[in-house]
Coordinates of C-alpha atoms in Angstrom, one line a residue:
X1 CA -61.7 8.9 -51.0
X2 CA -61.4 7.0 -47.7
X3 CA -58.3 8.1 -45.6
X4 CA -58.0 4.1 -45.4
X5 CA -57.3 3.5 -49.0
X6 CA -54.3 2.1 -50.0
X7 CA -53.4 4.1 -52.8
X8 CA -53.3 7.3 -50.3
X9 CA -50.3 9.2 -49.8
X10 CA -49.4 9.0 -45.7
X11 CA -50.6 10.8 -43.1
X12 CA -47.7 12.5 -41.1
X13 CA -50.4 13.0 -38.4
X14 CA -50.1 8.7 -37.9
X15 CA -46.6 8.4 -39.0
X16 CA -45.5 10.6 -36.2
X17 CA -47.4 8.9 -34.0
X18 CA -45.9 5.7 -35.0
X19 CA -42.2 7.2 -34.9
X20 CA -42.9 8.6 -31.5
X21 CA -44.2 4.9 -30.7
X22 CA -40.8 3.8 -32.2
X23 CA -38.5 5.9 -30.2
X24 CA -40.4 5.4 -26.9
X25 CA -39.5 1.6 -27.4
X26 CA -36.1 2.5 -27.9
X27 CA -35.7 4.5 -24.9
X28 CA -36.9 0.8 -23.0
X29 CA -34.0 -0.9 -24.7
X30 CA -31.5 2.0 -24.4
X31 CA -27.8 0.2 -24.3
X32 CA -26.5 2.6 -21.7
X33 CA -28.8 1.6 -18.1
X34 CA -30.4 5.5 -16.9
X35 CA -28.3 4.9 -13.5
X36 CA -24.8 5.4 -15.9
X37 CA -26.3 8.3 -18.2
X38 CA -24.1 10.8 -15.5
X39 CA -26.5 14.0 -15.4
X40 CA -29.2 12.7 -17.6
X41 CA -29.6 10.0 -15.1
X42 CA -32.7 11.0 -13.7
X43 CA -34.9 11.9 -17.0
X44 CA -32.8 8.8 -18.5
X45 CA -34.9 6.5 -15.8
X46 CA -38.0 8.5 -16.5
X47 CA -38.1 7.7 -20.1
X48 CA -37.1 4.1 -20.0
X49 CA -39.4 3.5 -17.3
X50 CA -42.1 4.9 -19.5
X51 CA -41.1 3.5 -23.1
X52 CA -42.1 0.1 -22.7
X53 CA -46.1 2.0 -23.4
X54 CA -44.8 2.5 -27.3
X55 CA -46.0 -1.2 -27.3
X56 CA -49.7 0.1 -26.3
X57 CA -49.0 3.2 -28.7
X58 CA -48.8 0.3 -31.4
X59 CA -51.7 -1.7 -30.4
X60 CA -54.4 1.5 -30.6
X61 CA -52.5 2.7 -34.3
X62 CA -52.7 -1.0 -35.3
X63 CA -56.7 -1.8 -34.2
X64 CA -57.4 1.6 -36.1
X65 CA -55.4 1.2 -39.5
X66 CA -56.3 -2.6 -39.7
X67 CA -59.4 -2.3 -38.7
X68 CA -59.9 0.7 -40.7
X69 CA -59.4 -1.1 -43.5
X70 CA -60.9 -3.6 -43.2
X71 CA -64.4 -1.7 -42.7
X72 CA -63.3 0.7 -46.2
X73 CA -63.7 -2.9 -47.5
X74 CA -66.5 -3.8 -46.0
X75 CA -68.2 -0.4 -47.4
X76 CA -66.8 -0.3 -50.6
X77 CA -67.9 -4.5 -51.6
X78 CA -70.6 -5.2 -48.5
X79 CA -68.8 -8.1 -48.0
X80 CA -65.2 -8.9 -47.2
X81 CA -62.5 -11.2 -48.3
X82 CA -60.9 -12.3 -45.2
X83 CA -58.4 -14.5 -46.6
X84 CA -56.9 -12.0 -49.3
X85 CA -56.6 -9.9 -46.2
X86 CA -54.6 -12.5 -44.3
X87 CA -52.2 -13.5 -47.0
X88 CA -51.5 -9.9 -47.6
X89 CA -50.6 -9.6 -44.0
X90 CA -48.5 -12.4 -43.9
X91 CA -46.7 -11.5 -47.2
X92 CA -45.8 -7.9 -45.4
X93 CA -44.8 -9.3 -42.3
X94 CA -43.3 -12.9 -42.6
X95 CA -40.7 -13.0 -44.8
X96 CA -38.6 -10.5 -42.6
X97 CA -39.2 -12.2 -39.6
X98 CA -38.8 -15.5 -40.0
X99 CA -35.6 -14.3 -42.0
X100 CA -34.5 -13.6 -38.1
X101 CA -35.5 -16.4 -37.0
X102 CA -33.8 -18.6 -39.6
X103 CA -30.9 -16.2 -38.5
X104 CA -31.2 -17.0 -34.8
X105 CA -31.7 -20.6 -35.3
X106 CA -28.0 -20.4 -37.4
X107 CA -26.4 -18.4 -34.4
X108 CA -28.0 -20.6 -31.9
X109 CA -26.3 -23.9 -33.6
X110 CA -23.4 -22.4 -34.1
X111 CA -23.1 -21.1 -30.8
X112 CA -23.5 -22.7 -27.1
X113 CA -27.3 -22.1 -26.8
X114 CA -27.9 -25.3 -29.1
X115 CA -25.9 -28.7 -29.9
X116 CA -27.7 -29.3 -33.0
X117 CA -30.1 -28.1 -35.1
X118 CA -33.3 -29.8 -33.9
X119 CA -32.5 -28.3 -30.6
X120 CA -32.3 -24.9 -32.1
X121 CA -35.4 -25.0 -33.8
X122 CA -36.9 -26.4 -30.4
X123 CA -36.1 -23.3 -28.9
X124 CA -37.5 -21.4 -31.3
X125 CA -40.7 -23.3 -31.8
X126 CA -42.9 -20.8 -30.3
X127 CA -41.4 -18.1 -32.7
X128 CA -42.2 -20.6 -35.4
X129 CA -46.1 -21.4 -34.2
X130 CA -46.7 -17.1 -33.2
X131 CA -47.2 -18.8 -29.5
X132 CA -44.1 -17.1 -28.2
X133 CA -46.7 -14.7 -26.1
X134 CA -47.2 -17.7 -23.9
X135 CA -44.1 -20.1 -24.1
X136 CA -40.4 -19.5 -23.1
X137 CA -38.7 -18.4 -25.9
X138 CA -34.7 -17.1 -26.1
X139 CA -36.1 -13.8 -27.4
X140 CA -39.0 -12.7 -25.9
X141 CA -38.9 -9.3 -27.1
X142 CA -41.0 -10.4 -29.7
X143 CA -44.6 -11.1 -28.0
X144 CA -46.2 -8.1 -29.4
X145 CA -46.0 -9.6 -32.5
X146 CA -47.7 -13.0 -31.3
X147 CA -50.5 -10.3 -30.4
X148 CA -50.9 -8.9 -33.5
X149 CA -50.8 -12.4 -35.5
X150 CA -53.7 -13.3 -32.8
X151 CA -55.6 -10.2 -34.0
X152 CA -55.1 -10.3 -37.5
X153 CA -56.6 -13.7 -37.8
X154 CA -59.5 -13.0 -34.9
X155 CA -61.0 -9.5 -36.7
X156 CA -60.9 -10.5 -40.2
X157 CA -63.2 -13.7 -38.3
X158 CA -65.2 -11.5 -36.3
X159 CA -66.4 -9.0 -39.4
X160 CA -67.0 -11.7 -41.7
X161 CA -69.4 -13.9 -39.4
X162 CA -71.1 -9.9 -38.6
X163 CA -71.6 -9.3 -42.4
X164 CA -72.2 -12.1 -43.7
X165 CA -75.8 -12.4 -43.6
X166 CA -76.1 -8.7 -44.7
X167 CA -78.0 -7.6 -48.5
X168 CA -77.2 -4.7 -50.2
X169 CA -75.0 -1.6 -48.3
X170 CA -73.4 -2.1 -45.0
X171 CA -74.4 1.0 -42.5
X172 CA -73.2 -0.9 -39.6
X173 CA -72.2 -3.1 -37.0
X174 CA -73.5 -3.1 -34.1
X175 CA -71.8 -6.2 -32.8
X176 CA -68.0 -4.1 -33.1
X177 CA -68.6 -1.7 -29.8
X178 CA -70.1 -4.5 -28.2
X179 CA -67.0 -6.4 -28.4
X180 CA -64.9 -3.6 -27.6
X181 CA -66.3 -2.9 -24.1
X182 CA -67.1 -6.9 -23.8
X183 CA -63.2 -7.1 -24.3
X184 CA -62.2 -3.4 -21.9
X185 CA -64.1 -4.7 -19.2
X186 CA -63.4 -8.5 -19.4
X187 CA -59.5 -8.3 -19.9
X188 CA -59.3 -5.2 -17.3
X189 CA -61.3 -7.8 -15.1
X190 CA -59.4 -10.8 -15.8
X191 CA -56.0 -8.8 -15.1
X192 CA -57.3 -7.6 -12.0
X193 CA -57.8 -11.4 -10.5
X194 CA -53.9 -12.1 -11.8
X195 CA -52.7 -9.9 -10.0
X196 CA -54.9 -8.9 -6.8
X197 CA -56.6 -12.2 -5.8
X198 CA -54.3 -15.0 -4.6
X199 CA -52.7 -16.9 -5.7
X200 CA -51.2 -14.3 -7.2
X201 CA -49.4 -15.2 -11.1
X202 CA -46.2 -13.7 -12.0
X203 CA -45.1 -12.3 -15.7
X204 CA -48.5 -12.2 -17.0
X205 CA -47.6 -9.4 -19.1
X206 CA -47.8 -11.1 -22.8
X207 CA -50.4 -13.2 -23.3
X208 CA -53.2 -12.3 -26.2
X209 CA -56.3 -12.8 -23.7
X210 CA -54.6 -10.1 -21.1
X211 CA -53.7 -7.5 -23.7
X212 CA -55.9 -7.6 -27.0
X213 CA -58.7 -5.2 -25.7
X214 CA -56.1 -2.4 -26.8
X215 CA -56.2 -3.3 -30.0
X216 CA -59.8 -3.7 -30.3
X217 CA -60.3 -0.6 -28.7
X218 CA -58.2 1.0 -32.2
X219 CA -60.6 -1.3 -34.1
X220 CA -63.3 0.6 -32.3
X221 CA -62.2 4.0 -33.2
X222 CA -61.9 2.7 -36.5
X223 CA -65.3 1.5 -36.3
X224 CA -66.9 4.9 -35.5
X225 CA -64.7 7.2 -38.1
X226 CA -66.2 4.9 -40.9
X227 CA -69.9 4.2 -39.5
X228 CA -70.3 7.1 -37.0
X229 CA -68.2 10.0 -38.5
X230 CA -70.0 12.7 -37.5
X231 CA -69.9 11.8 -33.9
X232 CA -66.3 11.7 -33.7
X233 CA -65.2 14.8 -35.8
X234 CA -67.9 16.0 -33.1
X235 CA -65.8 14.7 -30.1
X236 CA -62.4 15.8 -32.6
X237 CA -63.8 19.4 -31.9
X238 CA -62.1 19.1 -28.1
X239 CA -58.4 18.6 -29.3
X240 CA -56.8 20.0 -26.7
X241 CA -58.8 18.5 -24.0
X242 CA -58.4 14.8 -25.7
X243 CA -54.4 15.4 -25.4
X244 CA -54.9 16.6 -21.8
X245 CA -56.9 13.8 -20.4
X246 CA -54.8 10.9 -22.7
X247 CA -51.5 12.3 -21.7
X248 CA -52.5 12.3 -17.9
X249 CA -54.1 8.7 -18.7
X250 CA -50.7 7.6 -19.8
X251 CA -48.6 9.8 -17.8
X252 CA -48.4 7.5 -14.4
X253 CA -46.7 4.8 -16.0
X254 CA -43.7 7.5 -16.0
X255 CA -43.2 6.9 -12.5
X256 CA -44.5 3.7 -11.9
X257 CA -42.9 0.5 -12.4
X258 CA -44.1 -1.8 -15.0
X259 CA -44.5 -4.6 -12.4
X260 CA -46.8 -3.2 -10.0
X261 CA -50.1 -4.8 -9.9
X262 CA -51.7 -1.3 -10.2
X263 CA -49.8 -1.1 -14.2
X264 CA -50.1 -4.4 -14.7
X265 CA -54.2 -4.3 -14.0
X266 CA -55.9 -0.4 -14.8
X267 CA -52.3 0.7 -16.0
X268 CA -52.6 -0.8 -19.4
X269 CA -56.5 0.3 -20.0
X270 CA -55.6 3.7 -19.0
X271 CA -52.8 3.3 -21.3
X272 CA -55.0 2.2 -24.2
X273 CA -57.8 4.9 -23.3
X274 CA -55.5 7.8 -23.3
X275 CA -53.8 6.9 -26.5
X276 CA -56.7 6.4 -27.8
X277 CA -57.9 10.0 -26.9
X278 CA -54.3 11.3 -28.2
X279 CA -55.0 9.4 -31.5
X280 CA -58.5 10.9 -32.1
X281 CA -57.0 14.6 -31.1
X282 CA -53.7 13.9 -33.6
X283 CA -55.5 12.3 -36.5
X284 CA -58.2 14.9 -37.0
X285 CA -55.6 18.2 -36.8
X286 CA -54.8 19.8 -40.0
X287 CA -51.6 19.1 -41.4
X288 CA -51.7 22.4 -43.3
X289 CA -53.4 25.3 -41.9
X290 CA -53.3 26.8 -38.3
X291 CA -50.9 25.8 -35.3
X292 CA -51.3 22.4 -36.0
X293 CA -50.7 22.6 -40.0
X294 CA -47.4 24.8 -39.0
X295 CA -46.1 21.7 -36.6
X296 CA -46.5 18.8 -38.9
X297 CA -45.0 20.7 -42.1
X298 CA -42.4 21.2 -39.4
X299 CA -39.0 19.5 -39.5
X300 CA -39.5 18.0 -36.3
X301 CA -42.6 17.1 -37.2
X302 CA -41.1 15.4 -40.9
X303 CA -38.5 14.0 -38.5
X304 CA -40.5 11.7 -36.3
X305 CA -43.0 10.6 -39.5
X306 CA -39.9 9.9 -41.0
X307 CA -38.5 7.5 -38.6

């Protein structure tokens, strides 16, 4: 059975990979600023300097689980139902959030931000269309999700124009690692012309076209665990030496702020690449023998999955 099915039990290898992704977000929305935290001040500013990269975190886990099963699909049927897939999407996600926004647009009329309804709902339009990536909007905390509504409806695309012509059993597609670098070198190119070669843009830090090659790179991990899985259990094999090389991939945006052009550009496709690598390392450990096994039956361990 395909670690993508949905009838599997959870992997606390990827849940605490999400909660860590969680609690590094939270640390980048801490109420208490790191210059007030007294005599946690300095690894206060550390970690909120660094948590904003939970948002990456997400991107990778979200390219690989979406992608991943997608591509069960795909191997299971040879074919794939793009629209159940985006209606099952929408049914998980929507109805929470545009229960908050509904919410918003009551506080907004109510309050001073809006003297009547129509002008609420105008300032949340971009919510409303998933354009809030590129538009003002009053809470702009929620691009990443713009991102993701982007990508759920461009992959589902994207595999059923690859498959489509295909008889019998699909072994692969070629066209998904194509993309992926396409997309690495393309948006890591694009980035670099923001925010190196005049005129230089400011707070082009949201939009799909500057940040989706994360998630595609996810989709490419998925991509080769399904199609290619004896070549990355073969790369699995160096563990420790994936976590070294993503954590010192990711480990500069500790001390580097998120609006230098150096982050902004190579910053978020080292980001992407090194948890990528961390992902690979973590998803293929054993979560019940050996050092690894020991850490995920762990509290700690329980702890973050369970966040």
């Amino acid at each position: 059975m395909s670690l993508f099915d949905r009838d599997k039990s959870r992997l606390v290898q990827l849940d605490f990979l999400r909660g860590l992704a969680i609690i590094l977000v939270m640390f980048r929305h801490m109420p208490v600023l790191p210059e007030k935290a007294g005599f946690l001040a300095l690894p206060a500013e550390h970690l909120w300097r660094f948590g904003w990269t939970g948002v990456d975190l997400f991107f990778v886990l979200s390219g690989f689980l979406v992608g991943g099963l997608l591509f069960n699909e795909i191997k299971n049927r040879s074919s794939l139902h793009s629209g159940r897939f985006i209606v099952r999407r929408g049914f998980k996600i929507w109805p929470v959030y545009f229960t908050y926004i509904g919410f918003l647009m009551v506080i907004f009329y109510f309050g001073d931000q809006a003297d009547s309804l129509k002008s609420s709902i105008k300032l949340l339009l971009p919510n409303l269309l998933h354009v809030q990536n590129y538009f003002s909007t009053p809470r702009d905390h929620t691009w990443s999700l713009a991102v993701e509504e982007h990508f759920y409806l461009a992959l589902p695309l994207v595999l059923f124009l690859a498959v489509r012509s295909k008889k019998g059993p699909v072994k692969s597609i070629p066209v998904i690692p194509i993309i992926s670098v396409i997309l690495i070198l393309g948006c890591t190119a694009l980035r670099y012309r923001i925010n190196y070669i005049p005129p230089i843009e400011k707070n082009m830090v949201f939009p799909t076209h500057l940040r989706i090659d994360g998630l595609f790179f996810g989709v490419l991990l998925a991509y080769l665990y399904h199609f290619h899985h004896g070549f990355l259990r073969e790369i699995a094999r160096w563990r420790i030496t994936l976590l070294v090389v993503g954590l010192l991939l990711a480990s500069p945006m500790m001390f580097i702020k998120l609006s230098a052009p150096f982050v902004l550009t190579f910053g978020f496709t080292m980001l992407y690449l090194g948890y990528g690598l961390i992902l690979i390392a973590v998803f293929f450990m054993s979560s019940s023998e050996g050092l690894s096994g020991k850490f995920f039956s762990g509290r700690f361990a329980k702890f973050i999955a369970f966040i």
